[in-house]
Short mmCIF file of C-alpha atoms and ligand atoms in Angstrom, two decimals:
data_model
loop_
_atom_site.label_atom_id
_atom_site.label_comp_id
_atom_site.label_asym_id
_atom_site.label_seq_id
_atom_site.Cartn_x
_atom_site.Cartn_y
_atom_site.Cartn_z
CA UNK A 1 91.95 113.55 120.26
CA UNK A 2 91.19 115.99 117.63
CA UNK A 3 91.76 115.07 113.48
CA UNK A 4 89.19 118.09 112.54
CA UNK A 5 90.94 119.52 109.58
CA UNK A 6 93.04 116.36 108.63
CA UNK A 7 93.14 114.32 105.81
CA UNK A 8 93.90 110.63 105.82
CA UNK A 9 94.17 107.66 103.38
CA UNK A 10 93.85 104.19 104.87
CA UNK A 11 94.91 101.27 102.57
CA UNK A 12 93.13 97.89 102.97
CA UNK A 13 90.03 99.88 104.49
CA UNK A 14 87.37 97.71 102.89
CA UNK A 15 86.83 95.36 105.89
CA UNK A 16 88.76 94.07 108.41
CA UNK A 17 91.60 95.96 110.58
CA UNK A 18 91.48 98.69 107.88
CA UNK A 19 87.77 99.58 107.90
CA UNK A 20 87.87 100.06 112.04
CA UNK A 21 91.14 102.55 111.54
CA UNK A 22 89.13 104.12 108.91
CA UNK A 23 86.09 105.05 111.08
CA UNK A 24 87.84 105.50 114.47
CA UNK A 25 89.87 108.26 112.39
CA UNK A 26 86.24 109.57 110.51
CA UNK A 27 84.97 109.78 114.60
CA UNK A 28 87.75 112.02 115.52
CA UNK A 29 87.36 114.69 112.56
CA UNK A 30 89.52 113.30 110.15
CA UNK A 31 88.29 113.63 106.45
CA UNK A 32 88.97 109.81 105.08
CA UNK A 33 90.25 108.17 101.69
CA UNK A 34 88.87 104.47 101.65
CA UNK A 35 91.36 102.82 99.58
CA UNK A 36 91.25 98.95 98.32
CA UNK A 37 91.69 96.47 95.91
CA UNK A 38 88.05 95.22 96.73
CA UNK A 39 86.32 98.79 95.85
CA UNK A 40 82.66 97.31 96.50
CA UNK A 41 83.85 96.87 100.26
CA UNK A 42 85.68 100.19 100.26
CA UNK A 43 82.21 101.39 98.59
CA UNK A 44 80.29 99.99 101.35
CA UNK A 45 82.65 101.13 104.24
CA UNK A 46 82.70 104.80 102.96
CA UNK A 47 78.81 105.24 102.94
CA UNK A 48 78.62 104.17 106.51
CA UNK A 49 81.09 106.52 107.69
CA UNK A 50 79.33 109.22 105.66
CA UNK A 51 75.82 107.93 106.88
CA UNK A 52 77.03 108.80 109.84
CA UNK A 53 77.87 112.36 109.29
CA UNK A 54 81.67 112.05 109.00
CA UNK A 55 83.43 112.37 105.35
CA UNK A 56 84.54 109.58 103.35
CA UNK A 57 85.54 108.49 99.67
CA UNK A 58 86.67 104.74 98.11
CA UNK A 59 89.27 104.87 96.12
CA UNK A 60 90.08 101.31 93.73
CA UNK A 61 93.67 100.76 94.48
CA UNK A 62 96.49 98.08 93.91
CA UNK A 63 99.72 98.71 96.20
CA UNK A 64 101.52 96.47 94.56
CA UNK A 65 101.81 99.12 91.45
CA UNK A 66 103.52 102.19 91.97
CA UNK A 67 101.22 103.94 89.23
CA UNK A 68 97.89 102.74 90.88
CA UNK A 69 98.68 104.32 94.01
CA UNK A 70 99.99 107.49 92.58
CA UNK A 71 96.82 107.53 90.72
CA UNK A 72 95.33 106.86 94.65
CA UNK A 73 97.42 109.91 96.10
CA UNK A 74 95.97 112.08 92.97
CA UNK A 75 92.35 111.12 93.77
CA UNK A 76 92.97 111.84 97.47
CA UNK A 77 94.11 115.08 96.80
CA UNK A 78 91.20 116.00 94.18
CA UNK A 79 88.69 115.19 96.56
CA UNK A 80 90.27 116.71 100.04
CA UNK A 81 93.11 119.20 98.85
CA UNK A 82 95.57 117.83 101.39
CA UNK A 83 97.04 114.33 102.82
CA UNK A 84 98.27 114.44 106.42
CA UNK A 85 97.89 111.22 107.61
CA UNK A 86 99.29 107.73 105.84
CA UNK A 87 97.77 104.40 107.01
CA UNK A 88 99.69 101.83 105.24
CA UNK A 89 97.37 98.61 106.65
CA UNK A 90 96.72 96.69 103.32
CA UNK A 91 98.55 93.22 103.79
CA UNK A 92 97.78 89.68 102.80
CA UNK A 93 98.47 86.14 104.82
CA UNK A 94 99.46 84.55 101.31
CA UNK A 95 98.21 84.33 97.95
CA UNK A 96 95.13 82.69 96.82
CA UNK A 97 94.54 79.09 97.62
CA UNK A 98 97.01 79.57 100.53
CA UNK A 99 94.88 78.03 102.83
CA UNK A 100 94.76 74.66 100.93
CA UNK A 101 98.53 74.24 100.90
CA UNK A 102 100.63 72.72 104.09
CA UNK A 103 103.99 74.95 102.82
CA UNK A 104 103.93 78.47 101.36
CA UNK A 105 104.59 78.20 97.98
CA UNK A 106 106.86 80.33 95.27
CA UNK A 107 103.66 82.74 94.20
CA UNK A 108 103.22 82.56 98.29
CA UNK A 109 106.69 84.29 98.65
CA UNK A 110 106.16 86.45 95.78
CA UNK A 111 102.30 87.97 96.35
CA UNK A 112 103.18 88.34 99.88
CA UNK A 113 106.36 90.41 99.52
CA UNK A 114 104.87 92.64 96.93
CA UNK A 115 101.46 93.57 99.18
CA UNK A 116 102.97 93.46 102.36
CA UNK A 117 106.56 95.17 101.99
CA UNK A 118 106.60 96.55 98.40
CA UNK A 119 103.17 98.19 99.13
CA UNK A 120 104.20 99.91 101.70
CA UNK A 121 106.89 101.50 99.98
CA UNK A 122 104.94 102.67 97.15
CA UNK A 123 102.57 104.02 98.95
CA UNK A 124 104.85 105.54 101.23
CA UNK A 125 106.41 107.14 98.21
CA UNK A 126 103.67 108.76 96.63
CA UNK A 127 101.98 110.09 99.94
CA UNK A 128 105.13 110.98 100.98
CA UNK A 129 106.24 113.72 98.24
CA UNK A 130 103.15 115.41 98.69
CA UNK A 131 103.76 115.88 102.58
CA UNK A 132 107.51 116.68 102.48
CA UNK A 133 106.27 119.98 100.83
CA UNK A 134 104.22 120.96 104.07
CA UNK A 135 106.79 120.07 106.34
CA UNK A 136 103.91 117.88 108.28
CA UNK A 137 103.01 114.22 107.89
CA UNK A 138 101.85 110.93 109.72
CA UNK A 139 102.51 107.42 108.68
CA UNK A 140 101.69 104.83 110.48
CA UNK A 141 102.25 101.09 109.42
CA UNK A 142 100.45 97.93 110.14
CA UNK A 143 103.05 95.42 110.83
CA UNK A 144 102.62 92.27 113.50
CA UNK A 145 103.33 90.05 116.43
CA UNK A 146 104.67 87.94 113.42
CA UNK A 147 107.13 90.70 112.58
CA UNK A 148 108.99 90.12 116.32
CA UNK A 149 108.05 86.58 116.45
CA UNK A 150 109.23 83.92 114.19
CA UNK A 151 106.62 80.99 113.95
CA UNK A 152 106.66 77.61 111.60
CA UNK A 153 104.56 77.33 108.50
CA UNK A 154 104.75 80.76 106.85
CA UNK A 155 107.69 82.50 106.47
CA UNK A 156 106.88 84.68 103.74
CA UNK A 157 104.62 86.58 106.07
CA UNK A 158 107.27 86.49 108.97
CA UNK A 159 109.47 87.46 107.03
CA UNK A 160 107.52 90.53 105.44
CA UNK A 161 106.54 91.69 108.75
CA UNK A 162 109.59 92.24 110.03
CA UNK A 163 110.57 94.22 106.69
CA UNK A 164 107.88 96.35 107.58
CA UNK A 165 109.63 97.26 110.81
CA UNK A 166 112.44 97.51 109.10
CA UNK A 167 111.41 99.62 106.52
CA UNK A 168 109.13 101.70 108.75
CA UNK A 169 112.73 102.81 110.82
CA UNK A 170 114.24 103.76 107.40
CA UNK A 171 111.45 106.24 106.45
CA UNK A 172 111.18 107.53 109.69
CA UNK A 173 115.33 108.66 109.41
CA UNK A 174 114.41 109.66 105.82
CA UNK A 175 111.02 111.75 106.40
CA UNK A 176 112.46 113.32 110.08
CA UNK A 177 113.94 116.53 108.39
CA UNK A 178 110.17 116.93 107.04
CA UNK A 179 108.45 116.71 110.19
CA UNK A 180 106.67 113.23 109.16
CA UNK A 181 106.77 111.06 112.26
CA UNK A 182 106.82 106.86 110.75
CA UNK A 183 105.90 104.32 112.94
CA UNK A 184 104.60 100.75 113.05
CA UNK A 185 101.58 99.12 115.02
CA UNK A 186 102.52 95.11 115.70
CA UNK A 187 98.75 93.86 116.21
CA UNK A 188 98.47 89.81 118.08
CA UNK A 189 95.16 87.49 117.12
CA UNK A 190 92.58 89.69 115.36
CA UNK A 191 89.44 87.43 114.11
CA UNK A 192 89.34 88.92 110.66
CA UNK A 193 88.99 87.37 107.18
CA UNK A 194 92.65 87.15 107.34
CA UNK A 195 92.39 85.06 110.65
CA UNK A 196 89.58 82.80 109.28
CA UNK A 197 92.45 81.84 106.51
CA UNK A 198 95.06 81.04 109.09
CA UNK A 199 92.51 79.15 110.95
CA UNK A 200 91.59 77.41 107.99
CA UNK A 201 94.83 75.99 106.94
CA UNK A 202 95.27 74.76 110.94
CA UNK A 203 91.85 72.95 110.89
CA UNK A 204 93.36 71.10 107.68
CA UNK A 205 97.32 71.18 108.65
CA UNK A 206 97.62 71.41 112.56
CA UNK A 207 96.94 68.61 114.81
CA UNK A 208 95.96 70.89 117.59
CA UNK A 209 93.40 72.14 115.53
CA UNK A 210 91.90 69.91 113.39
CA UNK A 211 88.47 68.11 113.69
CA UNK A 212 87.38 72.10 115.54
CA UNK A 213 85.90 74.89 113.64
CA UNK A 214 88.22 78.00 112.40
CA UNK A 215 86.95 80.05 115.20
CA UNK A 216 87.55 77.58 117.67
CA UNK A 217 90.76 76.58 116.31
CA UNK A 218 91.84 80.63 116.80
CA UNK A 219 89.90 80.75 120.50
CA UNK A 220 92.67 77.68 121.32
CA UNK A 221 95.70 80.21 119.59
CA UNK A 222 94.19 82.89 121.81
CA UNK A 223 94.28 81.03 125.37
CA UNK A 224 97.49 79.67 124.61
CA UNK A 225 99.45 82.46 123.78
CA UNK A 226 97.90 85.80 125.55
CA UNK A 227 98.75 86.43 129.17
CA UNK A 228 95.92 88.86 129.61
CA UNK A 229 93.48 85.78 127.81
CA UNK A 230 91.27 87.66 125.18
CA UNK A 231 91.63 88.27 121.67
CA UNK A 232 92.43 91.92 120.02
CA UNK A 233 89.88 93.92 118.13
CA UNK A 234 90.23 95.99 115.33
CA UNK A 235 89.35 98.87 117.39
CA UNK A 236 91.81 98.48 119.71
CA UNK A 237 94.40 98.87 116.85
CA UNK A 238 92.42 102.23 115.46
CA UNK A 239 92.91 103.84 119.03
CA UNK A 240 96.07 103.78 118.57
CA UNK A 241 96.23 104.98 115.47
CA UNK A 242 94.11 107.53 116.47
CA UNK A 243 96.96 108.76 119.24
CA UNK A 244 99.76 108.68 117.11
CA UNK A 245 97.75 110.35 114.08
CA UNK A 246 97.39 113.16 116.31
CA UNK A 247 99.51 115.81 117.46
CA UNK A 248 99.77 113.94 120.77
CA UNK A 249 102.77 111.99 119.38
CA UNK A 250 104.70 114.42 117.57
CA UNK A 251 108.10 113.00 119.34
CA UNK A 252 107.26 109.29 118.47
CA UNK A 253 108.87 108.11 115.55
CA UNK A 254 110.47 104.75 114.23
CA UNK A 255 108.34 102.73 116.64
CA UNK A 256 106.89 100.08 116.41
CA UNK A 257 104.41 99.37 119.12
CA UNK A 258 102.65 96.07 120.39
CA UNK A 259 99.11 96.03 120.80
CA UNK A 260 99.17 92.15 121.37
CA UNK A 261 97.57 91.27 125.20
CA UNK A 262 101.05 90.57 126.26
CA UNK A 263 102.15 87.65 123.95
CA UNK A 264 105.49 89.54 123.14
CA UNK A 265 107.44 92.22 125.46
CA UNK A 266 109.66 93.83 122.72
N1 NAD B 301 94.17 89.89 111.78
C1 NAD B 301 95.24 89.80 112.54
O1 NAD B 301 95.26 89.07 113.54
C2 NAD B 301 96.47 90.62 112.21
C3 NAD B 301 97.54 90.55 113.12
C4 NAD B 301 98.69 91.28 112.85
C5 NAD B 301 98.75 92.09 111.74
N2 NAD B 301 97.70 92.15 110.87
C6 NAD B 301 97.84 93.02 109.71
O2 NAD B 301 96.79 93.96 109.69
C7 NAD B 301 96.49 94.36 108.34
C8 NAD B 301 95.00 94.16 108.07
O3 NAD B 301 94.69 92.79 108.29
P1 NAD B 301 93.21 92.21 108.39
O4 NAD B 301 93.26 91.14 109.39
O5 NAD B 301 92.24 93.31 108.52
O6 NAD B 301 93.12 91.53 106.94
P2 NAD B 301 91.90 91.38 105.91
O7 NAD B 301 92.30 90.32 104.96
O8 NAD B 301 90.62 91.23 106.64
O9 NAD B 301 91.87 92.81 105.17
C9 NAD B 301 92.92 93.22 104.33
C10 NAD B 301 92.42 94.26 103.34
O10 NAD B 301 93.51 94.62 102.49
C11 NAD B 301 93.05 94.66 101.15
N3 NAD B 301 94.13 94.39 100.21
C12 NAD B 301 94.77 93.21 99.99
N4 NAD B 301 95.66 93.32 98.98
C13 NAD B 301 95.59 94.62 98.55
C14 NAD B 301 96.26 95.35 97.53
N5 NAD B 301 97.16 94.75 96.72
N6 NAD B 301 95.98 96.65 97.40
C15 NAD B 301 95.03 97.25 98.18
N7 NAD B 301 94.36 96.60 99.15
C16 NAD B 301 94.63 95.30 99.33
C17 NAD B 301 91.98 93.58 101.08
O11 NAD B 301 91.10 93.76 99.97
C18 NAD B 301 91.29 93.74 102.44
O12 NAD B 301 90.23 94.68 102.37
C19 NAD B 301 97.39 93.50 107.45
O13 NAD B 301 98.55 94.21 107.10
C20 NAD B 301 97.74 92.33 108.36
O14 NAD B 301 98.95 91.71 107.98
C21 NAD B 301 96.56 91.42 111.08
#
């Protein structure tokens, strides 16, 4: 699939998820913005992909503030003259010190909604303006599993999945007359940071789990729930962002596609 010529900014590309979007988009010829809250990581992620001949640039920014990610869209277009391609993946499991607590609490409910859905919007916003005026645009949004799938212990992320959905099938009527296809990516069990937190809190909350380490407690999550019995990568979810980043999928739009080993049909 060919990105030579595009630009794209990735949110939440310091590690993780993020970082594997970032540099499956960098290997097909797309120019990259490396934007996160942690801007040593996004540092670190944007010399590799430049180290390895492609072209990269961090960018510090907080999606929970409108005027830090317009400040992000300016930078982007400073440095690469052009945004084609949105990747809104920065989310959070719960705020800090979720991991010691059995039940999500109010700052929980709060942090959450304002990464995970509220981001999303602001970014979409400021990206969004820029690429209405060229008539040509890609978003694509990391949802979840968790988004289709209610589960106990942690609404607010449930909960703010499924508003991604949601929100991803608004802007996707919205941006339509603009010829900016929206959709959503639901990823399953991803060993991440963010998975070494859940696994955390079930080695200390979850009977199933406790007394095994955090990996082991997410290898038991993994055989239980995925028909086809392995765990996703984040490179499984950057192929498909590769695909419907390109002009492959110009007649997608307001999806939101599994990429979850078969845990969840629709
Ligand atoms: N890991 C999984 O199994 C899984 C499954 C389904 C969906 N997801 C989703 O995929 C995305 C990436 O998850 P991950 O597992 O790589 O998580 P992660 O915690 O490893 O990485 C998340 C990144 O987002 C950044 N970030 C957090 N808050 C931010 C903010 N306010 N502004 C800018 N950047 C911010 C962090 O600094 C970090 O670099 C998230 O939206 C997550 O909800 C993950």
């Amino acid at each position: 699939m060919d990105l030579n010529g595009k630009v794209a900014v990735v949110t939440g590309a310091g590690r993780g998820i993020g970082r594997a979007i970032a540099e499956k988009l960098a290997e097909h010829g797309a120019k990259v913005v490396i934007a996160d809250v942690g801007i040593d990581n996004a540092v670190n992620v944007a010399e590799a992909i430049n180290d390895d001949g492609h072209e990269a640039e961090p960018i510090a920014v907080d999606v929970t503030r409108q005027s830090s990610v317009d400040r992000m869209a300016r930078g982007a277009m400073a440095r690469f003259g052009q945004l084609d391609i949105l990747i809104n993946n920065a989310g959070i499991i719960g705020a800090r010190g979720w991991e010691t607590r059995g039940r999500p609490n109010e700052r929980d409910w709060d942090t959450v909604y304002a990464v995970n859905v509220k981001g999303v919007a602001n970014a979409t916003r400021a990206v969004s303006v820029l690429m209405r005026k060229r008539k040509y645009g890609k978003i694509i949004n990391i949802a979840s599993v968790a988004g289709r799938q209610g589960a106990p212990g942690n609404p607010p992320y449930n909960i703010s999945k499924a508003g991604v959905i949601s929100l991803t099938q608004a802007t996707a009527l919205e941006l339509a007359p603009f010829n900016i296809n929206v959709n959503a990516i639901c990823p399953g069990l991803l060993w991440t940071p963010m998975w070494e937190r859940i696994a955390t809190r079930q080695t200390k909350y979850d009977s199933a789990s406790q007394g095994l380490t955090p990996r082991k407690a997410f290898e038991r999550v993994v055989a239980e729930r995925i028909p086809l019995g392995r765990e996703q990568t984040p490179e499984d979810i950057g192929n498909l962002v590769v695909f419907l980043a390109s002009d492959l999928s110009e007649n997608i739009t307001g999806q939101a596609i599994n990429v979850n080993g078969g845990s969840r049909m629709d």
